[in-house]
Every structure is written in structure tokens, then in C-alpha cells.
Amino acid sequence: MEQTAQIATKTEITGDLWSTVLAQLDEVAERLQLDPGIHAMLRQPERELTVAVPVMMDDGHIEVFTGYRVQHSSARGPCKGGIRYHPEVNLNEARALAALMTWKCAVVNVPFGGAKGGVTCNPRQMSEAEICRLTRRYTAMIMPILGPRRDIPAPDVNTNPQVMAWMADTVSMLEGSSVIEVVTGKPVVLGGSLGRKEATGRGVAIVVRETLQRLGRRIEGTRVAVQGFGNVGSVAARLLQEMGCRVVAISDVSGGLYREQGLDVAAIAHYLETHPRSLLADYPTHGGARISNEELLTSDVDVLVPAALEHQIRTDNAAAIQARLIVEGANGPTTRRADDILNERGIIVVPDILANAGGVVVSYLEWVQDLQRFFWEEEEVNTRLEAIMQRSLREVWDFSQAHQVPLRIGAHMLAVRRVAEAIQTRGIFP
Ligand code: GLU
């Protein structure tokens, strides 16, 4: 084991998440003795769309971006999943993230299938006006397969409520009627839900708290490291601190900050919010130390929350991780081989499809409110989120214990079984 832990193979680092997701599905299918036909259906996304997105850039030249929308499964309801803007976006990543959305919606039992989309671009190098034009053209190009009963996008990496507002407006203008319920994660003025922006991070914090409780550990003073300080990591870090944890390390693309006595997460979040396009590297250390993302992952903490991008925990660092509990705020942050190492080392991993499901849970609550044109107080949203996360964790925990499997396998088994049941009950059209 030690030897495999030494070096991550090249394919592991560059290898795509889609092969990880397929291998996971194959393993779960075998354990569940899944019908081979249903297994074959789940190995292939239902529908994939690749679009060319020409954008008039601010200097007058035309740039052509590539965008995707993949619908993995609609067996349990309309497809649901985020839109990502990132230089690494590609079709296989969208496939993988779409399948993870199918499992995620099933594991928390909200009535959606799974989808994902994105545009290969670097939004950090684009102006707001360029991002707006990119969003509108991309939305127009994928609109034939969108709809509140078909496929409902939401924010993901580098997209936000403003991007959702542009998407909702574009669909509404082209339809000639208001269709704001075609996306979730919108600004509250446009029919967004109170509590949606914080929902993924809040869900992660709830899962950390509940899991510690199940392990018989106190939350007060628990040392936490959070990788990624975007919408998920920053909220999770802030709420964990409010719950009594000591957040000793955080990071973003520019690197990380470590402070043994705990960082002032709220002050850092405030600084980044009030200084647009600034990064953690711009923030004064206040007696802490600058660390790399790699150092953050292996720092001396009790709980590690990877809330950045996929494949961060690999064979080259899994053996050095000191946390006893990992709660996956990001989608697919752990490679398969790294996952085996963590299991062998007795580290508990709450998998992405459960740990970061808070976002899609409140997306569901937003969609319900939009369809009714009746909006709830934030407290009601948070209470429902809390109840759904607690129930889902309990179900996955009990199932995994009963089957003597790690939480990731248990969560996937539960999810795949639910999707398979839906397919079986519907029957195969025609
Ligand atoms: N992008 C988020 C995720 O990966 C939210 C998806 C949604 O709300 O539809 O879960």
C-alpha cells in the first residue's frame, strides 16, 4: 500500500472523472446485482449537446467558445445540475458531473434526474459584459433541451446568481413569457430562494456536525481545513466556525493561509466580497502562515473539507492526510485509488453526492416555490434543508453499516437502487 501511495500515475492526475464515475457505477451494479440492461442504460447519458458559442469580445474580435449540456438521467424527474465556466471544462467532465447529479438527487430523494453543463473558458480573464454575452448565447444554444419540466440549470464553479439571472432572462425573452423557473440559484429579486446561496456550504457544515456527533466527537475546538474559498468553502468555513470549530487552514487558487489559533473566516470572507477579483494571496496574514494547497490537504487537522475541484486527493498525498474525517464539498475531489488508501487508513469520507447536496436540495425548494409563485421565509428553507440533510445522512449511515461498506459505496448503492427502481417502474418506452 505504501508503495502505491508514493506516486500518482499520470493517468490518475490527468485521467478523467468520467472513468472514475463509470468504475464506481460498475462496482455498485455488481454489489446490487443490477439488471444488466439498466446498468447499460446508466453507463450512457440520455442526451448530450455540444455547442459552439461565438462571442463578440470587448475589443471587437469574435471568439468561439465550446459549451456542453449533458443530461445523464431523467428517470426520477426533470434533469438538474449546474453550469460551470472553467478552462478545463470538457465533455467527459460534464458526463461525470451529470451522473453524480443523478446519484446526488436520488440520495437526498428530491424528484430530479441529473445533468451538468459548462463552457470551456477562463472567466477570470473576461469582463462582466463578455461573460454576460457568453451566457446569453450559450443559453440560447442549449435552450432546445432546457425547461422547468425538462432540465433546470443552476450555478456551479465560476457561475453565480447573476449568471442565472441572465439565463432566466434569455429564456424568457426568447419564449416571450416569464420562465424564471427554468433555472435555480437565481437572485432573490428574480424568484430565487432565500438561503439558496449559502445552501451548499450550510449542508456541508450540517454534515460535519452530524457526522462528528455520530462518531461521539465534540464539535467545539475541532480543527478544520477547508480547500477552496468559493461559494461552498467560504460558507462552510464560516458556519463551522460559528458551530465552535477552529478553522485553521483555508485556501483558494492563489494558495492558502494557516493559523494554529484559528483564522477569522468572517473577516476574510468580508474582505474578498468587498474587493472584487481579489484572492487569498492579497489578504494580510495577521500572524498566520502562507501555505500551498498541497500543504493544506495534509495539514494537522481533525476534519478536511475539500471544496475546490475534482481529483485533489490522489495517491501522492492520500497517505499523508492527517484528518480523520473528510467531508467532500467539491464534486469528485478524491480519486478511486486514493479513496482505497483512505479506507485502508480508517479515515471516514462523507462522499460528495451526500456532503454537498445542500445546494440541489435548496434548488428543489426554489423550484417548488417558483412553480407555486409562493415564497417562504429563510427559516422555513433552512429548517427543511436541515431535515433533508439529517435524514439523508442517517439513511446512508445506516445502509452502509448494515452492508459493511464505506459511506461512498453505501451512498452510491442507495442512489443507484432508487434510480433503477424508477426505471423499472416506468418501463422502457415505447
Ligand atoms: N452545482 C451544484 C451541484 O453540483 C448545484 C446543482 C443544482 O442546484 O442544480 O450540486
Tab-separated table of C-alpha atoms and ligand atoms in Angstrom:
chain	number	residue	atom	x	y	z
A	1	MET	CA	0.000	0.000	0.000
A	2	GLU	CA	2.758	2.409	0.981
A	3	GLN	CA	4.380	1.894	-2.365
A	4	THR	CA	1.265	2.657	-4.377
A	5	ALA	CA	0.900	5.694	-2.186
A	6	GLN	CA	4.221	7.102	-3.319
A	7	ILE	CA	3.436	8.323	-6.806
A	8	ALA	CA	0.236	9.212	-8.535
A	9	THR	CA	0.286	7.824	-12.041
A	10	LYS	CA	-0.024	10.284	-14.865
A	11	THR	CA	-3.430	8.931	-15.833
A	12	GLU	CA	-4.611	9.402	-12.285
A	13	ILE	CA	-3.774	13.089	-12.367
A	14	THR	CA	-4.904	13.816	-15.902
A	15	GLY	CA	-7.368	10.909	-16.081
A	16	ASP	CA	-10.926	11.955	-16.263
A	17	LEU	CA	-13.627	11.870	-13.670
A	18	TRP	CA	-15.919	10.063	-16.108
A	19	SER	CA	-13.852	6.860	-15.880
A	20	THR	CA	-13.918	7.170	-12.069
A	21	VAL	CA	-17.703	7.566	-12.123
A	22	LEU	CA	-18.176	4.602	-14.500
A	23	ALA	CA	-15.907	2.374	-12.420
A	24	GLN	CA	-17.872	3.350	-9.312
A	25	LEU	CA	-21.138	2.516	-11.072
A	26	ASP	CA	-19.788	-0.861	-12.225
A	27	GLU	CA	-18.762	-1.765	-8.697
A	28	VAL	CA	-22.123	-0.750	-7.262
A	29	ALA	CA	-24.011	-2.562	-10.049
A	30	GLU	CA	-22.217	-5.751	-9.120
A	31	ARG	CA	-22.944	-5.368	-5.429
A	32	LEU	CA	-26.622	-4.676	-6.146
A	33	GLN	CA	-26.791	-7.398	-8.798
A	34	LEU	CA	-28.304	-4.759	-11.012
A	35	ASP	CA	-30.155	-5.812	-14.149
A	36	PRO	CA	-27.535	-5.656	-16.971
A	37	GLY	CA	-29.879	-3.641	-19.194
A	38	ILE	CA	-30.435	-0.991	-16.543
A	39	HIS	CA	-26.701	-0.964	-15.833
A	40	ALA	CA	-26.065	-0.320	-19.548
A	41	MET	CA	-28.627	2.500	-19.540
A	42	LEU	CA	-26.928	4.190	-16.589
A	43	ARG	CA	-23.480	3.902	-18.214
A	44	GLN	CA	-24.595	6.208	-21.014
A	45	PRO	CA	-26.026	9.708	-20.610
A	46	GLU	CA	-29.507	10.056	-22.111
A	47	ARG	CA	-28.660	13.123	-24.141
A	48	GLU	CA	-25.541	15.198	-24.873
A	49	LEU	CA	-25.318	18.532	-26.593
A	50	THR	CA	-22.117	20.278	-27.695
A	51	VAL	CA	-22.486	23.845	-28.901
A	52	ALA	CA	-20.282	26.492	-30.478
A	53	VAL	CA	-20.647	29.796	-28.658
A	54	PRO	CA	-19.400	32.811	-30.630
A	55	VAL	CA	-18.938	35.908	-28.501
A	56	MET	CA	-18.156	39.460	-29.583
A	57	MET	CA	-15.322	40.379	-27.207
A	58	ASP	CA	-14.930	43.918	-25.864
A	59	ASP	CA	-12.151	44.746	-28.364
A	60	GLY	CA	-14.422	43.831	-31.295
A	61	HIS	CA	-12.984	40.438	-32.257
A	62	ILE	CA	-15.083	37.261	-32.264
A	63	GLU	CA	-14.053	34.398	-30.042
A	64	VAL	CA	-15.700	30.971	-30.378
A	65	PHE	CA	-16.088	29.022	-27.135
A	66	THR	CA	-17.306	25.435	-26.757
A	67	GLY	CA	-20.194	24.653	-24.440
A	68	TYR	CA	-21.885	21.452	-23.281
A	69	ARG	CA	-25.048	20.253	-21.630
A	70	VAL	CA	-25.277	16.596	-20.710
A	71	GLN	CA	-28.461	15.004	-19.369
A	72	HIS	CA	-27.498	11.791	-17.671
A	73	SER	CA	-30.876	10.522	-16.463
A	74	SER	CA	-34.437	11.785	-16.266
A	75	ALA	CA	-35.775	8.594	-14.672
A	76	ARG	CA	-36.632	10.286	-11.357
A	77	GLY	CA	-37.749	13.645	-12.753
A	78	PRO	CA	-36.546	16.630	-14.769
A	79	CYS	CA	-32.765	16.776	-15.170
A	80	LYS	CA	-30.995	19.051	-12.705
A	81	GLY	CA	-27.458	20.320	-12.340
A	82	GLY	CA	-25.096	23.243	-12.536
A	83	ILE	CA	-23.294	25.195	-15.231
A	84	ARG	CA	-19.526	25.562	-14.900
A	85	TYR	CA	-17.215	28.114	-16.542
A	86	HIS	CA	-13.624	26.876	-16.412
A	87	PRO	CA	-10.664	26.309	-18.759
A	88	GLU	CA	-10.780	22.549	-18.004
A	89	VAL	CA	-14.467	22.042	-18.884
A	90	ASN	CA	-14.872	19.179	-21.388
A	91	LEU	CA	-17.471	16.624	-22.463
A	92	ASN	CA	-16.238	13.801	-20.232
A	93	GLU	CA	-16.219	16.070	-17.189
A	94	ALA	CA	-19.787	17.146	-17.947
A	95	ARG	CA	-20.816	13.480	-18.318
A	96	ALA	CA	-19.260	12.590	-14.986
A	97	LEU	CA	-20.727	15.543	-13.141
A	98	ALA	CA	-24.144	14.864	-14.723
A	99	ALA	CA	-24.092	11.270	-13.467
A	100	LEU	CA	-23.029	12.470	-9.999
A	101	MET	CA	-26.080	14.783	-10.067
A	102	THR	CA	-28.335	11.784	-10.812
A	103	TRP	CA	-26.939	9.968	-7.765
A	104	LYS	CA	-26.994	13.136	-5.639
A	105	CYS	CA	-30.668	13.877	-6.301
A	106	ALA	CA	-31.502	10.233	-5.623
A	107	VAL	CA	-29.530	10.039	-2.390
A	108	VAL	CA	-31.310	13.054	-0.882
A	109	ASN	CA	-34.549	11.911	-2.522
A	110	VAL	CA	-35.512	15.062	-4.422
A	111	PRO	CA	-37.566	14.380	-7.577
A	112	PHE	CA	-34.922	15.178	-10.174
A	113	GLY	CA	-32.626	13.387	-12.576
A	114	GLY	CA	-29.092	14.576	-13.250
A	115	ALA	CA	-27.476	16.961	-15.738
A	116	LYS	CA	-24.444	19.206	-15.985
A	117	GLY	CA	-23.101	21.744	-18.397
A	118	GLY	CA	-20.467	24.328	-18.892
A	119	VAL	CA	-18.354	26.386	-21.202
A	120	THR	CA	-14.610	25.993	-21.682
A	121	CYS	CA	-13.384	29.491	-20.893
A	122	ASN	CA	-11.391	31.456	-18.369
A	123	PRO	CA	-13.864	33.870	-16.756
A	124	ARG	CA	-11.031	35.460	-14.752
A	125	GLN	CA	-9.729	36.907	-17.995
A	126	MET	CA	-13.119	38.122	-19.214
A	127	SER	CA	-15.048	41.303	-18.481
A	128	GLU	CA	-18.534	41.152	-16.973
A	129	ALA	CA	-20.038	42.231	-20.298
A	130	GLU	CA	-18.229	39.399	-22.119
A	131	ILE	CA	-19.435	36.860	-19.531
A	132	CYS	CA	-22.977	38.197	-19.975
A	133	ARG	CA	-22.846	37.794	-23.781
A	134	LEU	CA	-21.271	34.331	-23.416
A	135	THR	CA	-24.037	33.306	-21.022
A	136	ARG	CA	-26.838	34.554	-23.255
A	137	ARG	CA	-25.508	32.896	-26.415
A	138	TYR	CA	-24.755	29.617	-24.597
A	139	THR	CA	-28.256	29.661	-23.090
A	140	ALA	CA	-29.833	30.248	-26.496
A	141	MET	CA	-27.821	27.355	-27.927
A	142	ILE	CA	-28.848	24.825	-25.253
A	143	MET	CA	-32.385	26.164	-24.861
A	144	PRO	CA	-33.983	23.438	-27.028
A	145	ILE	CA	-33.298	20.917	-24.253
A	146	LEU	CA	-33.999	23.177	-21.233
A	147	GLY	CA	-37.272	23.830	-19.433
A	148	PRO	CA	-38.756	23.788	-15.923
A	149	ARG	CA	-40.073	20.278	-16.583
A	150	ARG	CA	-37.125	19.167	-18.722
A	151	ASP	CA	-33.804	20.400	-17.444
A	152	ILE	CA	-33.126	23.105	-14.854
A	153	PRO	CA	-29.578	24.547	-14.620
A	154	ALA	CA	-28.048	26.147	-11.517
A	155	PRO	CA	-24.717	27.730	-10.540
A	156	ASP	CA	-21.511	25.703	-10.268
A	157	VAL	CA	-17.794	26.571	-10.438
A	158	ASN	CA	-17.352	30.249	-11.509
A	159	THR	CA	-21.058	30.889	-12.122
A	160	ASN	CA	-23.364	32.688	-9.707
A	161	PRO	CA	-26.877	34.145	-9.219
A	162	GLN	CA	-26.148	36.912	-11.757
A	163	VAL	CA	-25.309	34.331	-14.434
A	164	MET	CA	-28.581	32.535	-13.561
A	165	ALA	CA	-30.453	35.843	-13.904
A	166	TRP	CA	-29.046	36.260	-17.441
A	167	MET	CA	-30.037	32.683	-18.277
A	168	ALA	CA	-33.591	33.146	-16.945
A	169	ASP	CA	-33.921	36.413	-18.835
A	170	THR	CA	-32.601	34.952	-22.093
A	171	VAL	CA	-35.078	32.041	-21.983
A	172	SER	CA	-37.917	34.399	-21.017
A	173	MET	CA	-37.133	36.825	-23.869
A	174	LEU	CA	-36.926	34.052	-26.462
A	175	GLU	CA	-40.118	32.375	-25.175
A	176	GLY	CA	-41.971	35.662	-24.945
A	177	SER	CA	-43.141	34.876	-21.411
A	178	SER	CA	-41.658	34.702	-17.942
A	179	VAL	CA	-39.927	31.365	-17.374
A	180	ILE	CA	-37.795	32.143	-14.346
A	181	GLU	CA	-38.329	28.610	-13.015
A	182	VAL	CA	-36.042	27.289	-15.788
A	183	VAL	CA	-33.013	27.902	-13.547
A	184	THR	CA	-32.389	27.844	-9.794
A	185	GLY	CA	-29.828	29.707	-7.727
A	186	LYS	CA	-31.256	32.981	-9.050
A	187	PRO	CA	-31.069	36.308	-7.222
A	188	VAL	CA	-33.929	36.616	-4.704
A	189	VAL	CA	-35.438	39.588	-6.610
A	190	LEU	CA	-35.989	37.276	-9.592
A	191	GLY	CA	-37.673	34.416	-7.774
A	192	GLY	CA	-34.597	32.933	-6.153
A	193	SER	CA	-34.993	31.291	-2.762
A	194	LEU	CA	-33.776	32.791	0.464
A	195	GLY	CA	-30.983	30.582	1.742
A	196	ARG	CA	-30.022	29.149	-1.682
A	197	LYS	CA	-26.700	30.958	-1.967
A	198	GLU	CA	-25.479	29.552	1.353
A	199	ALA	CA	-27.184	26.165	0.957
A	200	THR	CA	-24.279	24.010	-0.258
A	201	GLY	CA	-21.910	25.335	2.417
A	202	ARG	CA	-24.641	25.074	5.046
A	203	GLY	CA	-25.280	21.458	4.045
A	204	VAL	CA	-21.561	20.683	4.324
A	205	ALA	CA	-21.449	22.216	7.824
A	206	ILE	CA	-24.538	20.237	8.895
A	207	VAL	CA	-22.923	17.031	7.632
A	208	VAL	CA	-19.671	17.752	9.533
A	209	ARG	CA	-21.626	18.430	12.732
A	210	GLU	CA	-23.866	15.355	12.417
A	211	THR	CA	-21.001	13.031	11.493
A	212	LEU	CA	-18.872	14.199	14.427
A	213	GLN	CA	-21.840	13.557	16.669
A	214	ARG	CA	-22.245	10.039	15.288
A	215	LEU	CA	-18.553	9.427	15.919
A	216	GLY	CA	-19.022	10.599	19.502
A	217	ARG	CA	-16.742	13.603	18.991
A	218	ARG	CA	-17.302	17.149	20.238
A	219	ILE	CA	-17.549	19.894	17.645
A	220	GLU	CA	-16.059	22.549	19.956
A	221	GLY	CA	-12.380	23.040	19.189
A	222	THR	CA	-12.399	20.576	16.254
A	223	ARG	CA	-9.610	21.692	13.905
A	224	VAL	CA	-10.786	22.086	10.321
A	225	ALA	CA	-9.051	22.763	6.977
A	226	VAL	CA	-11.123	23.913	4.008
A	227	GLN	CA	-9.707	23.762	0.474
A	228	GLY	CA	-11.463	26.256	-1.802
A	229	PHE	CA	-12.946	29.546	-0.676
A	230	GLY	CA	-15.727	29.925	-3.222
A	231	ASN	CA	-19.437	29.737	-2.549
A	232	VAL	CA	-19.137	26.317	-0.885
A	233	GLY	CA	-15.885	26.560	1.088
A	234	SER	CA	-16.337	30.083	2.417
A	235	VAL	CA	-19.837	29.452	3.771
A	236	ALA	CA	-18.931	26.034	5.196
A	237	ALA	CA	-15.879	27.526	6.936
A	238	ARG	CA	-17.881	30.414	8.394
A	239	LEU	CA	-20.709	28.200	9.672
A	240	LEU	CA	-18.310	25.618	11.109
A	241	GLN	CA	-16.583	28.402	12.993
A	242	GLU	CA	-19.967	29.576	14.305
A	243	MET	CA	-20.668	25.993	15.433
A	244	GLY	CA	-17.486	26.060	17.546
A	245	CYS	CA	-14.868	24.563	15.212
A	246	ARG	CA	-11.412	26.075	14.891
A	247	VAL	CA	-10.840	26.701	11.184
A	248	VAL	CA	-7.048	26.634	10.998
A	249	ALA	CA	-6.489	26.470	7.236
A	250	ILE	CA	-8.223	27.744	4.114
A	251	SER	CA	-7.110	28.152	0.510
A	252	ASP	CA	-8.117	29.255	-2.964
A	253	VAL	CA	-6.410	29.178	-6.381
A	254	SER	CA	-3.755	31.595	-5.095
A	255	GLY	CA	-2.717	29.359	-2.191
A	256	GLY	CA	-3.650	29.068	1.458
A	257	LEU	CA	-3.474	30.545	4.926
A	258	TYR	CA	-2.748	28.625	8.119
A	259	ARG	CA	-3.121	29.854	11.685
A	260	GLU	CA	-2.949	27.422	14.588
A	261	GLN	CA	-5.206	29.559	16.827
A	262	GLY	CA	-7.849	29.709	14.083
A	263	LEU	CA	-8.475	32.139	11.228
A	264	ASP	CA	-11.045	34.917	11.286
A	265	VAL	CA	-13.104	33.395	8.480
A	266	ALA	CA	-15.863	36.023	8.557
A	267	ALA	CA	-13.321	38.859	8.192
A	268	ILE	CA	-11.568	37.106	5.301
A	269	ALA	CA	-14.873	36.431	3.526
A	270	HIS	CA	-15.863	40.073	4.018
A	271	TYR	CA	-12.538	41.262	2.593
A	272	LEU	CA	-12.884	39.084	-0.521
A	273	GLU	CA	-16.511	40.137	-1.055
A	274	THR	CA	-15.678	43.824	-0.811
A	275	HIS	CA	-12.559	43.553	-3.026
A	276	PRO	CA	-13.822	42.159	-6.348
A	277	ARG	CA	-11.442	39.766	-8.121
A	278	SER	CA	-9.108	39.667	-5.104
A	279	LEU	CA	-7.688	36.362	-3.862
A	280	LEU	CA	-6.471	34.988	-0.545
A	281	ALA	CA	-2.887	35.866	-1.534
A	282	ASP	CA	-3.944	39.544	-1.319
A	283	TYR	CA	-5.169	39.162	2.260
A	284	PRO	CA	-2.746	40.070	5.083
A	285	THR	CA	-1.611	37.003	7.049
A	286	HIS	CA	-2.341	38.518	10.507
A	287	GLY	CA	0.267	36.320	12.165
A	288	GLY	CA	-0.675	33.202	10.182
A	289	ALA	CA	1.461	31.475	7.571
A	290	ARG	CA	1.063	31.180	3.823
A	291	ILE	CA	0.789	27.555	2.726
A	292	SER	CA	0.237	25.802	-0.586
A	293	ASN	CA	-2.937	23.897	-1.483
A	294	GLU	CA	-0.917	20.709	-1.156
A	295	GLU	CA	0.163	21.637	2.382
A	296	LEU	CA	-3.421	22.417	3.298
A	297	LEU	CA	-4.592	18.924	2.328
A	298	THR	CA	-2.010	17.243	4.553
A	299	SER	CA	-2.101	19.723	7.441
A	300	ASP	CA	-2.580	18.582	11.043
A	301	VAL	CA	-6.361	18.854	11.418
A	302	ASP	CA	-9.293	16.705	12.541
A	303	VAL	CA	-11.577	17.446	9.600
A	304	LEU	CA	-10.683	18.176	5.980
A	305	VAL	CA	-13.243	19.756	3.645
A	306	PRO	CA	-12.078	19.667	0.002
A	307	ALA	CA	-14.361	22.279	-1.581
A	308	ALA	CA	-12.444	23.167	-4.753
A	309	LEU	CA	-12.143	20.985	-7.857
A	310	GLU	CA	-12.025	17.290	-8.670
A	311	HIS	CA	-9.100	14.884	-8.137
A	312	GLN	CA	-7.311	16.843	-5.414
A	313	ILE	CA	-6.814	13.851	-3.113
A	314	ARG	CA	-4.674	11.344	-5.015
A	315	THR	CA	-2.261	8.504	-4.367
A	316	ASP	CA	0.575	11.011	-3.989
A	317	ASN	CA	-0.995	12.716	-0.980
A	318	ALA	CA	-3.650	10.335	0.426
A	319	ALA	CA	-1.163	8.572	2.687
A	320	ALA	CA	-0.070	11.899	4.185
A	321	ILE	CA	-3.533	13.183	5.051
A	322	GLN	CA	-3.824	13.661	8.801
A	323	ALA	CA	-7.557	14.407	9.101
A	324	ARG	CA	-9.678	11.552	10.454
A	325	LEU	CA	-12.813	12.805	8.711
A	326	ILE	CA	-13.127	14.117	5.147
A	327	VAL	CA	-16.349	15.809	4.052
A	328	GLU	CA	-16.407	16.355	0.278
A	329	GLY	CA	-17.708	19.840	-0.506
A	330	ALA	CA	-16.447	19.575	-4.111
A	331	ASN	CA	-17.641	17.086	-6.699
A	332	GLY	CA	-15.212	14.190	-7.208
A	333	PRO	CA	-12.295	15.538	-5.121
A	334	THR	CA	-10.912	12.046	-4.378
A	335	THR	CA	-9.525	9.634	-6.986
A	336	ARG	CA	-10.541	5.989	-6.747
A	337	ARG	CA	-7.143	4.745	-5.724
A	338	ALA	CA	-6.813	7.492	-3.138
A	339	ASP	CA	-10.218	6.501	-1.811
A	340	ASP	CA	-8.941	2.949	-1.235
A	341	ILE	CA	-5.946	4.323	0.673
A	342	LEU	CA	-8.213	6.477	2.868
A	343	ASN	CA	-10.444	3.478	3.579
A	344	GLU	CA	-7.483	1.294	4.481
A	345	ARG	CA	-6.276	4.012	6.833
A	346	GLY	CA	-9.688	4.129	8.534
A	347	ILE	CA	-10.361	7.727	7.511
A	348	ILE	CA	-14.080	8.392	7.234
A	349	VAL	CA	-15.119	10.039	3.972
A	350	VAL	CA	-18.573	11.541	3.573
A	351	PRO	CA	-18.933	11.460	-0.227
A	352	ASP	CA	-19.717	14.421	-2.468
A	353	ILE	CA	-23.150	13.163	-3.531
A	354	LEU	CA	-24.281	13.421	0.080
A	355	ALA	CA	-21.972	16.037	1.598
A	356	ASN	CA	-22.541	18.770	-0.982
A	357	ALA	CA	-26.191	18.005	-1.763
A	358	GLY	CA	-27.424	21.029	0.217
A	359	GLY	CA	-27.249	23.155	-2.935
A	360	VAL	CA	-29.516	20.993	-5.012
A	361	VAL	CA	-31.834	20.432	-2.058
A	362	VAL	CA	-32.491	24.165	-1.841
A	363	SER	CA	-32.604	24.329	-5.650
A	364	TYR	CA	-35.508	21.907	-5.320
A	365	LEU	CA	-37.120	24.167	-2.697
A	366	GLU	CA	-36.583	27.159	-5.021
A	367	TRP	CA	-38.207	25.332	-7.954
A	368	VAL	CA	-41.179	24.377	-5.761
A	369	GLN	CA	-41.604	27.996	-4.636
A	370	ASP	CA	-41.285	29.290	-8.224
A	371	LEU	CA	-43.894	26.846	-9.534
A	372	GLN	CA	-46.312	27.903	-6.794
A	373	ARG	CA	-45.381	31.597	-7.071
A	374	PHE	CA	-45.380	31.469	-3.286
A	375	PHE	CA	-42.226	32.271	-1.344
A	376	TRP	CA	-41.097	31.153	2.090
A	377	GLU	CA	-39.177	32.762	4.912
A	378	GLU	CA	-35.497	31.832	5.132
A	379	GLU	CA	-36.133	29.971	8.358
A	380	GLU	CA	-38.520	27.588	6.627
A	381	VAL	CA	-35.981	26.907	3.866
A	382	ASN	CA	-33.196	26.252	6.379
A	383	THR	CA	-35.387	24.023	8.531
A	384	ARG	CA	-36.327	21.891	5.529
A	385	LEU	CA	-32.686	21.744	4.357
A	386	GLU	CA	-31.601	20.661	7.823
A	387	ALA	CA	-34.261	17.927	7.955
A	388	ILE	CA	-33.419	16.565	4.487
A	389	MET	CA	-29.662	16.525	5.173
A	390	GLN	CA	-30.156	14.796	8.539
A	391	ARG	CA	-32.481	12.186	7.062
A	392	SER	CA	-30.167	11.530	4.111
A	393	LEU	CA	-27.085	11.152	6.310
A	394	ARG	CA	-28.985	8.811	8.616
A	395	GLU	CA	-30.146	6.665	5.676
A	396	VAL	CA	-26.671	6.453	4.133
A	397	TRP	CA	-25.039	5.798	7.514
A	398	ASP	CA	-27.454	3.007	8.448
A	399	PHE	CA	-27.349	1.443	4.991
A	400	SER	CA	-23.532	1.482	4.938
A	401	GLN	CA	-23.341	-0.063	8.397
A	402	ALA	CA	-25.880	-2.739	7.510
A	403	HIS	CA	-23.925	-3.656	4.356
A	404	GLN	CA	-20.500	-3.177	5.968
A	405	VAL	CA	-19.326	-0.794	3.238
A	406	PRO	CA	-17.713	2.673	3.280
A	407	LEU	CA	-20.124	5.622	3.140
A	408	ARG	CA	-19.292	6.310	-0.513
A	409	ILE	CA	-20.272	2.831	-1.627
A	410	GLY	CA	-23.355	2.903	0.610
A	411	ALA	CA	-24.487	6.254	-0.788
A	412	HIS	CA	-23.974	5.102	-4.379
A	413	MET	CA	-25.770	1.806	-3.718
A	414	LEU	CA	-28.766	3.619	-2.242
A	415	ALA	CA	-28.817	6.121	-5.098
A	416	VAL	CA	-28.407	3.637	-7.938
A	417	ARG	CA	-31.063	1.394	-6.414
A	418	ARG	CA	-33.531	4.301	-6.311
A	419	VAL	CA	-32.818	5.267	-9.933
A	420	ALA	CA	-33.075	1.627	-11.061
A	421	GLU	CA	-36.400	1.280	-9.271
A	422	ALA	CA	-37.710	4.344	-11.091
A	423	ILE	CA	-36.594	2.949	-14.468
A	424	GLN	CA	-38.151	-0.425	-13.714
A	425	THR	CA	-41.421	1.120	-12.561
A	426	ARG	CA	-41.712	3.376	-15.611
A	427	GLY	CA	-40.815	0.577	-18.014
A	428	ILE	CA	-38.899	1.140	-21.224
A	429	PHE	CA	-40.529	3.431	-23.772
A	430	PRO	CA	-42.118	2.579	-26.220
B	1	GLU	N1	-23.855	22.811	-8.900
B	1	GLU	C1	-24.428	22.291	-7.682
B	1	GLU	C2	-24.044	20.836	-7.503
B	1	GLU	O1	-23.084	20.360	-8.041
B	1	GLU	C3	-25.925	22.554	-7.590
B	1	GLU	C4	-26.751	21.948	-8.672
B	1	GLU	C5	-28.218	22.392	-8.642
B	1	GLU	O2	-28.634	23.029	-7.693
B	1	GLU	O3	-28.904	22.060	-9.598
B	1	GLU	O4	-24.668	20.142	-6.746
